[in-house]
mmCIF file of C-alpha atoms in Angstrom:
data_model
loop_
_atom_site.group_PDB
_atom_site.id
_atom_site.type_symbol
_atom_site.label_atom_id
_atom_site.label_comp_id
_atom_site.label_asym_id
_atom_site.label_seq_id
_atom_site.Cartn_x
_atom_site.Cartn_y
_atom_site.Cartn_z
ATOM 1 C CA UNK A 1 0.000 0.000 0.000
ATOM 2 C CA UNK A 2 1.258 3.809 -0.904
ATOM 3 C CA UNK A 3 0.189 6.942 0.611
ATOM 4 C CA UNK A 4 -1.377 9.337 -2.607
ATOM 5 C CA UNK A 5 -2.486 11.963 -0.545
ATOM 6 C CA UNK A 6 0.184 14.165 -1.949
ATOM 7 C CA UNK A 7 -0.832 12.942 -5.399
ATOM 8 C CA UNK A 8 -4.086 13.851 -4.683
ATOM 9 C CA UNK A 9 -3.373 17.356 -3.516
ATOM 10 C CA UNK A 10 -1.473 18.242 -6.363
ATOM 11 C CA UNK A 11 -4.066 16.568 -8.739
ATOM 12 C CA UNK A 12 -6.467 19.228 -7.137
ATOM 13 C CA UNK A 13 -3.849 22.212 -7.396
ATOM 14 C CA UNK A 14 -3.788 21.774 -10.955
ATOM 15 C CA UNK A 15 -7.428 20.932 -10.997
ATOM 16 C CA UNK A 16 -8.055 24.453 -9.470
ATOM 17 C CA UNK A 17 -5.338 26.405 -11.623
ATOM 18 C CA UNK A 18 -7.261 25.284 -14.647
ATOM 19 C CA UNK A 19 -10.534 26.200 -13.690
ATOM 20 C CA UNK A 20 -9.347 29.813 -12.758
ATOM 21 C CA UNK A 21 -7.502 30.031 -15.870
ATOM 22 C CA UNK A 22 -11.010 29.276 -17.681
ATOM 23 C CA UNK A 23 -12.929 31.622 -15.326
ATOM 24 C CA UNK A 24 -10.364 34.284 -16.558
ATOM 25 C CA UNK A 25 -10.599 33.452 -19.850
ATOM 26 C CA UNK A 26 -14.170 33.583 -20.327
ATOM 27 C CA UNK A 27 -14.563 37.203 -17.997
ATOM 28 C CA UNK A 28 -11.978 38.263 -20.338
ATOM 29 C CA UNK A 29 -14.647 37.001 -23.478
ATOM 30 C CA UNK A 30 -17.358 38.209 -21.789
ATOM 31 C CA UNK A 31 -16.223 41.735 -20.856
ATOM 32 C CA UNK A 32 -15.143 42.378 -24.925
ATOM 33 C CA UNK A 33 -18.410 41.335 -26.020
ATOM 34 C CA UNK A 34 -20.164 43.741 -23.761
ATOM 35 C CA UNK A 35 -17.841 46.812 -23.989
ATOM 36 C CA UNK A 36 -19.219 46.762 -28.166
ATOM 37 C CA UNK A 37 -22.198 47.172 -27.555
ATOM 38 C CA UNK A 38 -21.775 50.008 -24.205
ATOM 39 C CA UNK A 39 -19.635 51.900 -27.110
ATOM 40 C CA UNK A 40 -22.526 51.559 -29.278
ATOM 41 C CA UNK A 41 -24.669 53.012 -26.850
ATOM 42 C CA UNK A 42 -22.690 55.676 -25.743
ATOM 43 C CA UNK A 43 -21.741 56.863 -29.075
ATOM 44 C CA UNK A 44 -25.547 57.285 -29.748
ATOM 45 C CA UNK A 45 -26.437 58.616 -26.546
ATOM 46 C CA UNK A 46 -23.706 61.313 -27.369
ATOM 47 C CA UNK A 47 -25.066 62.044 -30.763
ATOM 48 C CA UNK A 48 -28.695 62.174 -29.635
ATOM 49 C CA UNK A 49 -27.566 64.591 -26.991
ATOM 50 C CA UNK A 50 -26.406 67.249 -29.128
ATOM 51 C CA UNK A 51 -29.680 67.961 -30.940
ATOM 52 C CA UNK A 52 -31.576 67.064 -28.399
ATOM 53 C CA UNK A 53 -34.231 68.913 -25.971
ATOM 54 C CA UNK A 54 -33.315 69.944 -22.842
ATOM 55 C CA UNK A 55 -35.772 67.584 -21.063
ATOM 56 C CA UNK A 56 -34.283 64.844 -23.359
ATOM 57 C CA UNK A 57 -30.567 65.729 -22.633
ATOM 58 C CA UNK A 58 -30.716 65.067 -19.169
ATOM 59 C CA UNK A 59 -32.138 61.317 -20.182
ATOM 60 C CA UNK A 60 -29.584 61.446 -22.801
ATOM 61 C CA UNK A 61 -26.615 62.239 -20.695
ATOM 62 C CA UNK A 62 -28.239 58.773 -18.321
ATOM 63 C CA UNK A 63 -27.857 56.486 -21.379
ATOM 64 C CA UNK A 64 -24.370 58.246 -21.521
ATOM 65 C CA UNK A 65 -23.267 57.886 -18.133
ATOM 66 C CA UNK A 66 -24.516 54.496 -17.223
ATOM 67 C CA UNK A 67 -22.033 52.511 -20.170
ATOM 68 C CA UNK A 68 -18.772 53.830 -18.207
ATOM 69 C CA UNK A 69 -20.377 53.096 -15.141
ATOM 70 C CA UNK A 70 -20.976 49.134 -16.585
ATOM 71 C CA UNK A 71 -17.638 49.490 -17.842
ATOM 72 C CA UNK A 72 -15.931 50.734 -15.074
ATOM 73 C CA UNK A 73 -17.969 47.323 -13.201
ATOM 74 C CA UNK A 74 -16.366 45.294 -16.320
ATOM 75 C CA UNK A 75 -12.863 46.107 -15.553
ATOM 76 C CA UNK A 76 -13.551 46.052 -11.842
ATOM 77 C CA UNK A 77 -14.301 42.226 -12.740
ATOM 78 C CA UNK A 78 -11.261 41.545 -15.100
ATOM 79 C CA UNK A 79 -9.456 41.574 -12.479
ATOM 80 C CA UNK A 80 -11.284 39.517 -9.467
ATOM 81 C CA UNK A 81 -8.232 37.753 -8.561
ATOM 82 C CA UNK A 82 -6.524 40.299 -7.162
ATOM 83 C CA UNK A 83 -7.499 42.275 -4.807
ATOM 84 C CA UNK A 84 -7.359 46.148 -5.910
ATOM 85 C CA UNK A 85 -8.085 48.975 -3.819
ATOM 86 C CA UNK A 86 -10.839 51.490 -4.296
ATOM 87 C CA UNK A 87 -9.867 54.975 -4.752
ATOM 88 C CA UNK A 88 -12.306 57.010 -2.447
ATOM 89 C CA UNK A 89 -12.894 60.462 -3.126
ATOM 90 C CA UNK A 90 -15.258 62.749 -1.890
ATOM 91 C CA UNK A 91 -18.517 63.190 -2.757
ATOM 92 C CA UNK A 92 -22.362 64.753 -3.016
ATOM 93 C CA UNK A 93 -24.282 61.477 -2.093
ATOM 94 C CA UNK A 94 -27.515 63.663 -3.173
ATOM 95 C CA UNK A 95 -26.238 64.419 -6.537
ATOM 96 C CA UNK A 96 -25.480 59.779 -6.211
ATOM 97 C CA UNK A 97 -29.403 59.675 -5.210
ATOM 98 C CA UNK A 98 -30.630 62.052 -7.760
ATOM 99 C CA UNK A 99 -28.316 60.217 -10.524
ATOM 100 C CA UNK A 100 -30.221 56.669 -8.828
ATOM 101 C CA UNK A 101 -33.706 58.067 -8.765
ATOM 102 C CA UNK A 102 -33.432 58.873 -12.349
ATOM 103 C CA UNK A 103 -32.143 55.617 -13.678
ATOM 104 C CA UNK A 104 -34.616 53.998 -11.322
ATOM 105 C CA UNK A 105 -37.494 56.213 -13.095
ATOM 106 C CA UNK A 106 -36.803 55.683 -16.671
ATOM 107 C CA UNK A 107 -36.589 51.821 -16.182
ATOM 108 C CA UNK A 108 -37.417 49.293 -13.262
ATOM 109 C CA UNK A 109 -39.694 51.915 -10.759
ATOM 110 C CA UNK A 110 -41.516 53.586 -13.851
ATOM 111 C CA UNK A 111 -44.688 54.953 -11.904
ATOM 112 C CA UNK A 112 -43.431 54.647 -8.525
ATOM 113 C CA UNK A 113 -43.799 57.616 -6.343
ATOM 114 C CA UNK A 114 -39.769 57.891 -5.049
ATOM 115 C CA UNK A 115 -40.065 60.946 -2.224
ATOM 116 C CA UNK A 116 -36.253 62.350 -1.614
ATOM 117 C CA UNK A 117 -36.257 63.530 2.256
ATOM 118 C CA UNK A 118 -32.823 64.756 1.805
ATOM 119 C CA UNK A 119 -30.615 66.697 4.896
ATOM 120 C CA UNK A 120 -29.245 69.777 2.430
ATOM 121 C CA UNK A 121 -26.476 70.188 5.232
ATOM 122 C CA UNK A 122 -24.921 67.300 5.052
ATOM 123 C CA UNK A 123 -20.974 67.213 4.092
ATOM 124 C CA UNK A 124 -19.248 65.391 1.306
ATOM 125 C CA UNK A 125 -19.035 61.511 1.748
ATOM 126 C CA UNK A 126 -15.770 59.769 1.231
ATOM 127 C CA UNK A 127 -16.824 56.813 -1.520
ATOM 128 C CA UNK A 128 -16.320 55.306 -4.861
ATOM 129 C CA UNK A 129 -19.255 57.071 -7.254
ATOM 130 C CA UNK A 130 -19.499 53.572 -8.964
ATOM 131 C CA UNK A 131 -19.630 51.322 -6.115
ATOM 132 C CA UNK A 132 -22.195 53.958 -4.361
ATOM 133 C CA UNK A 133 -24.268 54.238 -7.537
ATOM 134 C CA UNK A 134 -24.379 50.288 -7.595
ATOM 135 C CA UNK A 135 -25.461 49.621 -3.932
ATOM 136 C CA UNK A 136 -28.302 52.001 -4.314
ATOM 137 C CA UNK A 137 -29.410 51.251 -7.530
ATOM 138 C CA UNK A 138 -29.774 47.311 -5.712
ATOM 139 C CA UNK A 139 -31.195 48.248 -2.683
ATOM 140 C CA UNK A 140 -33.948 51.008 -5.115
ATOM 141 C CA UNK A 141 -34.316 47.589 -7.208
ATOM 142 C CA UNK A 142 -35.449 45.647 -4.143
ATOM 143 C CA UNK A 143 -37.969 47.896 -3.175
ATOM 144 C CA UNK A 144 -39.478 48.927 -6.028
ATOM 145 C CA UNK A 145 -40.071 45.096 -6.629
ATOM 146 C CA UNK A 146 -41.284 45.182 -2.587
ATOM 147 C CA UNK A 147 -43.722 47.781 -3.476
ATOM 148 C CA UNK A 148 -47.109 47.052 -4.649
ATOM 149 C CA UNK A 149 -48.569 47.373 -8.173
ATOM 150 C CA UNK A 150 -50.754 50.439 -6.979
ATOM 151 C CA UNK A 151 -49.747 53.331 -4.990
ATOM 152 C CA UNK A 152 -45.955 52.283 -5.240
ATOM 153 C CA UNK A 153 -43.964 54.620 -2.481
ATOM 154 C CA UNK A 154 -40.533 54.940 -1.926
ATOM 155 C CA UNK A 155 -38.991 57.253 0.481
ATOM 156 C CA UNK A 156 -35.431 58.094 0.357
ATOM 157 C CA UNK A 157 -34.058 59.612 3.794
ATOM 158 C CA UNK A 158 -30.775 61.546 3.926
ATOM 159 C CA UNK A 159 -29.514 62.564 7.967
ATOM 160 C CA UNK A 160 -26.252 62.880 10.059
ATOM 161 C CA UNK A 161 -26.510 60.692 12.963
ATOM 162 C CA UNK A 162 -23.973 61.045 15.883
ATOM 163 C CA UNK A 163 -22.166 58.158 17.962
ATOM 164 C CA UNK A 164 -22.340 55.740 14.571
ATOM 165 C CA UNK A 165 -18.861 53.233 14.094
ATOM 166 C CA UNK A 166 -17.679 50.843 12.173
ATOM 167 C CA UNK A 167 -14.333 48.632 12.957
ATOM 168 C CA UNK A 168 -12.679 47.238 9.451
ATOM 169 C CA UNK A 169 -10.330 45.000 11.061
ATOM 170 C CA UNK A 170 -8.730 43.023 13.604
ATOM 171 C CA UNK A 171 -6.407 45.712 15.316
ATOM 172 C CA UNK A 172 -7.501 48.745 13.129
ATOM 173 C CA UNK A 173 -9.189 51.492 13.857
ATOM 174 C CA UNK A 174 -12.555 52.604 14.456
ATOM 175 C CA UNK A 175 -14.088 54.910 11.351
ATOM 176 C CA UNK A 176 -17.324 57.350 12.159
ATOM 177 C CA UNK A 177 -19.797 56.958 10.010
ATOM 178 C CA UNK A 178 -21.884 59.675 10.383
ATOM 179 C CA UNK A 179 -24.175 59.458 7.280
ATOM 180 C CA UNK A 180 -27.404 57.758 6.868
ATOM 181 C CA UNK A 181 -28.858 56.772 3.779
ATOM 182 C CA UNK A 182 -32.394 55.178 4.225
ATOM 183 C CA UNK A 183 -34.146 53.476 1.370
ATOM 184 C CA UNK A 184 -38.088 52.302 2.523
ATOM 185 C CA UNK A 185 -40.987 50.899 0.370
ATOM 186 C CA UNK A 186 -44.470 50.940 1.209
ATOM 187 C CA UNK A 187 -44.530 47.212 0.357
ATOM 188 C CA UNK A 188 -46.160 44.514 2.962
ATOM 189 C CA UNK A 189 -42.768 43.434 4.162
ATOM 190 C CA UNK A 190 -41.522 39.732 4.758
#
């Protein structure tokens, strides 16, 4: 009788080496095929804009916007195996909520009532616009789809609240975090 255990391990090593390689591979396939088409989209977006109303070239600007943002995801994703730090700068979170609320309007919460209750004092937020804009546009997904077919309510609360924390490690220090952003549906719960 022979031990294989080490055979076995290094059977799975190589196992697991090859099935990253093809995850790569195929995010890499993936994100080409769906950059055409967000150039497509922009490009169009961008010629629309210039002749367009001014009602229409804030919608416009959207369709414009939202491609880099999906990009921006895309190469985000390229490169999943390692782990690459966000840069954080500072920012409106209203003008983030406003950007949200109009996305959310012109597709998945068309003709639901979305009431901003926003603090006008509050002070820039350190954050990542992308990562921001994709965290609310979730959590405005999941309650528009909370929210029932008639009289659909959504109520977006902006406030500074003292005393808040949050540790991000073992042995690291404590960061305030005095913003709250509150996202609630008129929808019958769980």
């Amino acid at each position: 009788l022979h031990e294989r255990t080490i055979a076995a391990q290094l059977d799975t090593q190589v196992t697991r080496r090859r099935a990253g390689r093809s995850v790569a591979a195929m995010a890499g396939t993936l994100a080409h095929e769906v950059r055409n088409p967000l150039s497509g989209i922009r490009g169009a977006a961008q010629l629309l804009e210039a002749t367009a109303s001014l009602d229409d070239a804030s919608l416009l600007r959207m369709i414009r916007e939202e491609p880099d943002r999906i990009g921006n995801l895309i190469d985000r994703m390229e490169v999943f195996g390692a782990s690459v730090p966000i840069t954080t700068t500072p920012l409106n979170i209203h003008r983030i909520l406003d950007h949200v609320c109009t996305v959310a309007a012109s597709g998945f919460a068309k003709g639901v009532t979305i009431d901003r209750r926003f603090d006008p004092s509050l002070p820039p937020v350190m954050g990542h616009r992308d990562a921001l804009v994709q965290v609310f546009l979730n959590l405005l997904k999941n309650a528009a789809e909370a929210s029932p077919d008639q009289a659909a309510e959504i109520i977006i609360t902006t406030r500074y609240e003292t005393g808040l924390s949050m540790t991000e490690g073992l042995g690291r220090s404590r960061s305030r975090l005095p913003i709250v952003v509150s996202i609630q549906d008129n929808g019958a719960g769980i």
